[in-house]
mmCIF file of C-alpha atoms in Angstrom:
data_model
loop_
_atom_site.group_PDB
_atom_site.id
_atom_site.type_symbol
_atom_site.label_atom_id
_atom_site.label_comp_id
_atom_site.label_asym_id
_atom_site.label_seq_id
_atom_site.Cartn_x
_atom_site.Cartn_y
_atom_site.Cartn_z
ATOM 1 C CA UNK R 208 117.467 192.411 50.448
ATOM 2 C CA UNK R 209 120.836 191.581 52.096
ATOM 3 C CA UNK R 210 119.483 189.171 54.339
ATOM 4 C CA UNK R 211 117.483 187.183 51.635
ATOM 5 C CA UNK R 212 121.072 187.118 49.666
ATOM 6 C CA UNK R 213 122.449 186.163 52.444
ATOM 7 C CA UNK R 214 120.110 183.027 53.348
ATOM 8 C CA UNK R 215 120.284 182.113 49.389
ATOM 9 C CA UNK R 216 124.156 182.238 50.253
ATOM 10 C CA UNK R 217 123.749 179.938 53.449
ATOM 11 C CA UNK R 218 121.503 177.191 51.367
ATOM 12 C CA UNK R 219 123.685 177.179 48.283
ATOM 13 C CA UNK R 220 126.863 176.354 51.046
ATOM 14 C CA UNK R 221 124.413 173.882 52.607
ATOM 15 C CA UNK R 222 123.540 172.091 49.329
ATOM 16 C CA UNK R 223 127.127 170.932 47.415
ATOM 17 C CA UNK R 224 126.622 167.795 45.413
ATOM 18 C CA UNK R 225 125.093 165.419 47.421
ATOM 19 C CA UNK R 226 123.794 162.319 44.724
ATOM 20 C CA UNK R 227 121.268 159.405 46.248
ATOM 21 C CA UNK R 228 119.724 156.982 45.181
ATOM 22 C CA UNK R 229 116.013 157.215 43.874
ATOM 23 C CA UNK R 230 113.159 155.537 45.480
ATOM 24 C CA UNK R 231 110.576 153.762 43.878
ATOM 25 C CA UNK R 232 108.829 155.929 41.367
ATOM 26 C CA UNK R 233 105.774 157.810 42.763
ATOM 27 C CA UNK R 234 102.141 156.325 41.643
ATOM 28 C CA UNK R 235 100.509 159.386 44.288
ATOM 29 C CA UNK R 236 101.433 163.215 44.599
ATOM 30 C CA UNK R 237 101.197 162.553 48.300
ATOM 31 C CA UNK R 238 102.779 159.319 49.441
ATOM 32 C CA UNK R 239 100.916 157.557 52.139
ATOM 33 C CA UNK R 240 102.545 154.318 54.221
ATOM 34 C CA UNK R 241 100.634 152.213 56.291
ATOM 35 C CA UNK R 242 102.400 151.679 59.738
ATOM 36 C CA UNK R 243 102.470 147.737 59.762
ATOM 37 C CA UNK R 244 99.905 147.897 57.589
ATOM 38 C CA UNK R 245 95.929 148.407 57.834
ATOM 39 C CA UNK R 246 95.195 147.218 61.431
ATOM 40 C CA UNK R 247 92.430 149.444 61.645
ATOM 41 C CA UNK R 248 90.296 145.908 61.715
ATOM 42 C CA UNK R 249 92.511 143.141 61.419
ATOM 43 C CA UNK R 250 96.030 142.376 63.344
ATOM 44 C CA UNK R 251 99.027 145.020 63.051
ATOM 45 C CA UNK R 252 101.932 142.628 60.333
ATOM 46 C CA UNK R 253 99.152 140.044 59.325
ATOM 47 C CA UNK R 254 98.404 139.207 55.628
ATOM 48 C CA UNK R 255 94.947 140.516 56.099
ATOM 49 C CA UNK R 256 95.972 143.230 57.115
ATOM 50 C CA UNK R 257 98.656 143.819 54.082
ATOM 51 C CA UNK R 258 95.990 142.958 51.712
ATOM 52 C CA UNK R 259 93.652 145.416 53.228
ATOM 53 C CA UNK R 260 96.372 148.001 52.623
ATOM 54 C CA UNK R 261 96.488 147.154 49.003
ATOM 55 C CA UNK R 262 92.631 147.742 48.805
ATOM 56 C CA UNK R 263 93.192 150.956 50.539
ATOM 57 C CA UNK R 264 95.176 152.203 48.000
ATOM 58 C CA UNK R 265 98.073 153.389 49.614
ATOM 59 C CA UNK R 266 101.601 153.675 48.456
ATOM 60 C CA UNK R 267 103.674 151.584 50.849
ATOM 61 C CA UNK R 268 103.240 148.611 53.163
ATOM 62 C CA UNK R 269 105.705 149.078 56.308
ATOM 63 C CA UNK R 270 106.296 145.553 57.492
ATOM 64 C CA UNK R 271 108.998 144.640 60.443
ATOM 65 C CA UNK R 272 111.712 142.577 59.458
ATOM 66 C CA UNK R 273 112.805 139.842 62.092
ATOM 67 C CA UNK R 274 114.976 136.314 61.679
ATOM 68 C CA UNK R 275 114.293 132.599 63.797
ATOM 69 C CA UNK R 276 116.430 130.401 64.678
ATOM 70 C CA UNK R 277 116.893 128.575 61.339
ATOM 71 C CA UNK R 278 117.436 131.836 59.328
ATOM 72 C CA UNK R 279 113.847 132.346 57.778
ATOM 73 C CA UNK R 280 112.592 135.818 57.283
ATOM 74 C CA UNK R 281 109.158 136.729 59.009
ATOM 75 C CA UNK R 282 107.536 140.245 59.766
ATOM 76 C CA UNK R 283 106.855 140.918 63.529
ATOM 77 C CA UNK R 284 107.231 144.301 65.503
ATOM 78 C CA UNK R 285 108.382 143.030 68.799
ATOM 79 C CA UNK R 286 111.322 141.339 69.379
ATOM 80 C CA UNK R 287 109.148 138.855 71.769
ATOM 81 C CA UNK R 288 106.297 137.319 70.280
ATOM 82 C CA UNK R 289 104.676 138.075 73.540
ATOM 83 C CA UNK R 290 102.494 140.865 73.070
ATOM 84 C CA UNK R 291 100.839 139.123 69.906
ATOM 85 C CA UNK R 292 100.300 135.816 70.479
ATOM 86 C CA UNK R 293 99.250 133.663 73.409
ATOM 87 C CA UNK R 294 102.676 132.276 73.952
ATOM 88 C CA UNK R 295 105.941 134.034 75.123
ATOM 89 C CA UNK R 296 109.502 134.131 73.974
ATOM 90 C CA UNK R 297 111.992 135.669 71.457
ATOM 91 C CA UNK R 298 111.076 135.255 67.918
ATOM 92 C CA UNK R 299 115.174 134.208 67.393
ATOM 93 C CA UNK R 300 114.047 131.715 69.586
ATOM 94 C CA UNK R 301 111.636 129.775 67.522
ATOM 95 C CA UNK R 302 111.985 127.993 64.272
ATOM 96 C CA UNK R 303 109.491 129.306 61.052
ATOM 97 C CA UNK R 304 107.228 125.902 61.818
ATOM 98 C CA UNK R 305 106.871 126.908 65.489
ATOM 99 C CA UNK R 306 105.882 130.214 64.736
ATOM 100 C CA UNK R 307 103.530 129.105 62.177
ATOM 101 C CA UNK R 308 101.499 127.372 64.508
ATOM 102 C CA UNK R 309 100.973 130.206 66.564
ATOM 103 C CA UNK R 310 97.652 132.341 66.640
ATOM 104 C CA UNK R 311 98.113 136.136 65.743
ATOM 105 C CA UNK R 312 95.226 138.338 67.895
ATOM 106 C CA UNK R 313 94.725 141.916 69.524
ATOM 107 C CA UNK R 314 93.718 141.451 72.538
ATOM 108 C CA UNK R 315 92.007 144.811 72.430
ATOM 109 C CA UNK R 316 89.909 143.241 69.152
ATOM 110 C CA UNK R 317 88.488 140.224 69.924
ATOM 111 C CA UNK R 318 88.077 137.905 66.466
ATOM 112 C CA UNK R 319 87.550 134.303 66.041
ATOM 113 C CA UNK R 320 89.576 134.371 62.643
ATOM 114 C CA UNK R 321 92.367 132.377 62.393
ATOM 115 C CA UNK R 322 95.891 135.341 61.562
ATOM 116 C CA UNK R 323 99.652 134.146 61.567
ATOM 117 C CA UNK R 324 103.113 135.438 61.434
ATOM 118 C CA UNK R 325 103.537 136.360 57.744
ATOM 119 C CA UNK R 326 106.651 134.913 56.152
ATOM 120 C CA UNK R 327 108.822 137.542 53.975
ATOM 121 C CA UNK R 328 108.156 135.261 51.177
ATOM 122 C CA UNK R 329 104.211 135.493 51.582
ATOM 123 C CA UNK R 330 104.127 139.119 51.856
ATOM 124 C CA UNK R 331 106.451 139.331 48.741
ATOM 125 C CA UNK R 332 104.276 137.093 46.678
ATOM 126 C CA UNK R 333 101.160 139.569 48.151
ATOM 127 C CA UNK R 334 102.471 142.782 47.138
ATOM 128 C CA UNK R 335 104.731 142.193 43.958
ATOM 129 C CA UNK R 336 103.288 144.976 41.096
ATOM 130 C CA UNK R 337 100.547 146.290 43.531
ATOM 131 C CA UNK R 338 102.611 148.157 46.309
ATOM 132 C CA UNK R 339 106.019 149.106 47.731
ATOM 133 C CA UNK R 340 107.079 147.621 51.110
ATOM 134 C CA UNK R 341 108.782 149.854 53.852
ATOM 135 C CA UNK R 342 111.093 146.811 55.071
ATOM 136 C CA UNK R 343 112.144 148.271 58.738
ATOM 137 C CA UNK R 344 115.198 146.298 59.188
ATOM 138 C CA UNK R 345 115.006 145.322 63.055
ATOM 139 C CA UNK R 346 116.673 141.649 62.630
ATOM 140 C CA UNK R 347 117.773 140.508 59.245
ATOM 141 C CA UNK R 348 120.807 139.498 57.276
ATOM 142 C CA UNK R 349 120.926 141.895 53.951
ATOM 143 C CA UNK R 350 122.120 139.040 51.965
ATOM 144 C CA UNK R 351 119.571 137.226 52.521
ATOM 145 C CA UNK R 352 116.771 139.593 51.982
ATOM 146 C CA UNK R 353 118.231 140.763 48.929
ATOM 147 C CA UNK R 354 118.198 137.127 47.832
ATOM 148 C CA UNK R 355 114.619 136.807 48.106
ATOM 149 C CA UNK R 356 113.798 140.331 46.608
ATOM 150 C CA UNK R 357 115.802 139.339 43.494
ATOM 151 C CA UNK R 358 113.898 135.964 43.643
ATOM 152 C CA UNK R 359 110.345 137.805 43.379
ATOM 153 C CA UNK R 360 111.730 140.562 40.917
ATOM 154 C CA UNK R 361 111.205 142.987 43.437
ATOM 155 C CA UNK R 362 114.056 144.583 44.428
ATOM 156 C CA UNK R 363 113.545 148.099 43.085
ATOM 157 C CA UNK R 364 109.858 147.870 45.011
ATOM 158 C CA UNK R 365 111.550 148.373 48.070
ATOM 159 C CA UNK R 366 113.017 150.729 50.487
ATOM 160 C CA UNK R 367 115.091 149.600 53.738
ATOM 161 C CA UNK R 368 114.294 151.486 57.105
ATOM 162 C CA UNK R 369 117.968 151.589 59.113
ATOM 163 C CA UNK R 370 118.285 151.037 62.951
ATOM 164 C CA UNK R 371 121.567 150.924 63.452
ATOM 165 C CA UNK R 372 124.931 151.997 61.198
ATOM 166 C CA UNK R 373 126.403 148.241 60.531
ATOM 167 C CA UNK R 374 122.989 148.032 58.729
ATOM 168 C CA UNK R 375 123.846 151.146 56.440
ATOM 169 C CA UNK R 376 127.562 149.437 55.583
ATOM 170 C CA UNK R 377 125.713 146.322 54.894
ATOM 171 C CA UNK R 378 123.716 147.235 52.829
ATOM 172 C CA UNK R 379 125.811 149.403 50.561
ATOM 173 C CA UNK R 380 127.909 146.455 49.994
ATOM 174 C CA UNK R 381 125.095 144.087 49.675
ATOM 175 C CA UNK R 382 123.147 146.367 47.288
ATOM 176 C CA UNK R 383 124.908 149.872 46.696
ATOM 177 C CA UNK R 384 121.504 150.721 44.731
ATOM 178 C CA UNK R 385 119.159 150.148 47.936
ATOM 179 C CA UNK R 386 117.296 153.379 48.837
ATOM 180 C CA UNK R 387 118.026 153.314 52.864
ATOM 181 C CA UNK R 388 115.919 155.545 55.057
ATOM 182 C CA UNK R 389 116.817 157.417 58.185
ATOM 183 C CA UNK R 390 115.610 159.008 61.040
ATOM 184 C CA UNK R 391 117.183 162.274 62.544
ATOM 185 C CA UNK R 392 118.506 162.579 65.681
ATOM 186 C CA UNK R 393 116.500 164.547 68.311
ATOM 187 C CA UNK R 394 120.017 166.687 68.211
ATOM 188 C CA UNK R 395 118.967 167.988 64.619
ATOM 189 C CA UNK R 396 116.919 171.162 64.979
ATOM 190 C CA UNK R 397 118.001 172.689 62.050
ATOM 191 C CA UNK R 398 118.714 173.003 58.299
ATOM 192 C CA UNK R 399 122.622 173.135 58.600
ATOM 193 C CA UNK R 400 122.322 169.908 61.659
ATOM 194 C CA UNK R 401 120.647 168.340 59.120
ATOM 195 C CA UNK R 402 122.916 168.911 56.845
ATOM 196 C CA UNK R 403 125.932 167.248 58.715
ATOM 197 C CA UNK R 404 123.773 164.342 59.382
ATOM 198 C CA UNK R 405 122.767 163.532 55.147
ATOM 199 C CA UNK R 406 127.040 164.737 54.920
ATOM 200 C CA UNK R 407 127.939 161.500 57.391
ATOM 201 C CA UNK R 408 125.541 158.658 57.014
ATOM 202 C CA UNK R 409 123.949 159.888 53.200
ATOM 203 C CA UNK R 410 120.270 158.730 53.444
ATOM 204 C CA UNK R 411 118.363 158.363 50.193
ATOM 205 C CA UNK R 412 115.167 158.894 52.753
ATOM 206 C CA UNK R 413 114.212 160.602 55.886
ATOM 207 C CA UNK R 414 112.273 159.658 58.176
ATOM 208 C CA UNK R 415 111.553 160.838 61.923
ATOM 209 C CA UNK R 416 108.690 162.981 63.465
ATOM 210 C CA UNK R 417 106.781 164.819 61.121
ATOM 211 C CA UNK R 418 106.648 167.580 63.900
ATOM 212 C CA UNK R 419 110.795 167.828 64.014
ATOM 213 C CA UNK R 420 111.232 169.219 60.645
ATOM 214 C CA UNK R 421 110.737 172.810 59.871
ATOM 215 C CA UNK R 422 110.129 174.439 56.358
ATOM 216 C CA UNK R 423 114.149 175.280 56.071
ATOM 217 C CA UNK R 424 115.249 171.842 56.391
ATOM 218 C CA UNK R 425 111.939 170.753 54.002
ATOM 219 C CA UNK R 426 113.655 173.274 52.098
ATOM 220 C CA UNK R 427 117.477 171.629 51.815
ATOM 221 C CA UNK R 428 115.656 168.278 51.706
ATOM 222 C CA UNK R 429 113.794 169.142 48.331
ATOM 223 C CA UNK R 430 117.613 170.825 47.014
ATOM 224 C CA UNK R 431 119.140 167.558 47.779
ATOM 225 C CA UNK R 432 116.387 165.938 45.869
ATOM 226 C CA UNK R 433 115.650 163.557 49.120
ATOM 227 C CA UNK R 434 112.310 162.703 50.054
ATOM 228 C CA UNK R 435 111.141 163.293 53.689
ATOM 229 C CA UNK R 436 108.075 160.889 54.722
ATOM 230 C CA UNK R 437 108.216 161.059 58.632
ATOM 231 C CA UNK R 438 105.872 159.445 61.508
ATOM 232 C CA UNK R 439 102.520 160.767 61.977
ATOM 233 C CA UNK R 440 101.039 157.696 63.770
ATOM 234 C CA UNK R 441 99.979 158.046 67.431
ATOM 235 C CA UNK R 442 97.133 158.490 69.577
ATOM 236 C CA UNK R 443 96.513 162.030 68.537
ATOM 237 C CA UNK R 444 96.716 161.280 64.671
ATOM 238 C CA UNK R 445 93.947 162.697 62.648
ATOM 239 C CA UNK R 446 92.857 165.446 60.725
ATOM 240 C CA UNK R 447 94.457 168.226 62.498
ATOM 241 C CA UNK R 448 97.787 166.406 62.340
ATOM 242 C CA UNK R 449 97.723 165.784 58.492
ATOM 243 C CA UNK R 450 96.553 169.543 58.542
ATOM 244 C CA UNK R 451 100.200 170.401 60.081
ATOM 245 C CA UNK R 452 101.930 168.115 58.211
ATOM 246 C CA UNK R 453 100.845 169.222 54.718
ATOM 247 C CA UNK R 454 100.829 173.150 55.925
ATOM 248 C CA UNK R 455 104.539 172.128 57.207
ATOM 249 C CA UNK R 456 105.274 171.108 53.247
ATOM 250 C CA UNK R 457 105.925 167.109 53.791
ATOM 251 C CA UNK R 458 104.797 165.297 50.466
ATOM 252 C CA UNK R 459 104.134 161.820 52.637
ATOM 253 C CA UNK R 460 103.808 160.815 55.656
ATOM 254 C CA UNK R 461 103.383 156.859 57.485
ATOM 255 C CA UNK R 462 100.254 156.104 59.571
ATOM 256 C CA UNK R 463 98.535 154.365 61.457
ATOM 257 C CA UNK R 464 95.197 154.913 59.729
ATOM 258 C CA UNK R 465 95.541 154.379 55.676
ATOM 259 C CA UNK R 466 91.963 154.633 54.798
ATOM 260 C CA UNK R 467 90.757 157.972 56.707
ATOM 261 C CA UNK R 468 94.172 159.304 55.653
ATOM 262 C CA UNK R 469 93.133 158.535 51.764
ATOM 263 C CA UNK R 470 89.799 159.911 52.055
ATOM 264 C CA UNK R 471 90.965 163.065 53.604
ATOM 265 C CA UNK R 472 93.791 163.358 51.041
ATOM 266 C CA UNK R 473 91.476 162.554 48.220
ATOM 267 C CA UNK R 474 88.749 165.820 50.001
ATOM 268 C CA UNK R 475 92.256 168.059 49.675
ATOM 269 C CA UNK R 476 92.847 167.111 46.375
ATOM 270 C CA UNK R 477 95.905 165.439 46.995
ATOM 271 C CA UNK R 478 95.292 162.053 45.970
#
């Protein structure tokens, strides 16, 4: 008995106020986001793709945002257009009408449609009212974005993925209402390491390995009344990892398979 008073002690000293702001509200129990979208059959960041995700029925788009050379907003992964098109370079580089002449493929996929670098704009018009968008912020100026999302009434249908802490200062000046999302450190093993991480940079999100959390810091997460929806993409994804994930306690997870994920949520009752 004295050690569970104890351990209530611990979370209650864990937990003081700690206020975020709220995400988009739920439309799912279990919140599903498609890693670049549904590239199961067409390109990873294409429109096809995007719309496919829509179809599939799952609760965010991630898309990758990235900036060329005369300040237009476009969603690519890489930094280099290399790996998904048939030319090279930096997509900084490149004005929008250079990269919209280019031919999106997977080399691995061979498919004589015709896929190109989706503009912010596009993928705004695409997804206002139908889904949320995951915007990881790789290259971007938060003015700008937040421009355009007020332009497409869409700025509460969003949630910004950080990479680096100017981004976080940013954007609470830009937008102090922006839900930002974080990953934790490999250094956080714990429910009080945790802690001191939300305590400096105050996520509204968390995001990370699904495999690095453990049921204590699920625990603190739910107390602080901030969602966890970590990585379970990868070459091993599949049942056995939602299995973990949903035995672990996450309520969402982002992957690289939207569709099978649905289904199998849907045969757990969870969708």
């Amino acid at each position: 008995m004295k050690k569970i008073y104890l351990a209530a002690a611990l979370l209650l000293l864990l937990t003081e106020t700690y206020a975020q702001n709220p995400v988009p509200a739920a439309r799912h129990k279990y919140i599903v986001i498609a890693h670049r979208g549904d590239h199961t059959i067409y390109p990873e960041n294409s429109l096809k793709g995007y719309a496919a995700t829509i179809k599939d029925g799952a609760d965010y788009i991630e898309i990758d945002l990235r900036t060329t050379s005369d300040g237009k907003l476009v969603s690519m992964h890489d930094a280099s257009i290399n790996r998904m098109t048939e030319s090279k370079g930096l997509i900084k580089d490149f004005t929008l009408q250079q990269l919209e002449e280019l031919k999106v493929r997977v080399k691995s996929k061979p498919d004589t449609a015709t896929y190109r670098i989706p503009t912010f704009e596009q993928i705004l018009k695409l997804c206002r009212n139908k889904i949320y968008i995951y915007i990881d912020f790789k290259e971007a100026d938060a003015a700008a974005t937040l421009a355009l999302l007020k332009q497409y009434h869409m700025e509460r249908q969003v949630l910004i993925y950080i990479n680096k802490a100017s981004q976080i200062t940013d954007w609470r000046k830009t937008d102090p209402a922006m839900p930002l999302m974080l990953s934790t450190p490999d250094s956080v093993k714990d429910a009080a390491g945790m802690k001191k991480f939300i305590d400096t940079w105050h996520p509204d999100v968390l995001d990370g390995n699904y495999d690095t959390y453990n049921s204590q810091m699920l625990e603190l997460a739910a107390t602080l009344k901030i969602p966890v929806w970590p990585d379970a993409q990868g070459p091993q994804e599949g049942p056995l990892v939602w299995d973990k994930a949903i035995a672990l306690g996450l309520k969402g997870v982002q992957t690289d398979n939207p569709p099978a994920l649905i289904k199998y949520l849907k045969s757990k009752g969870l969708r």
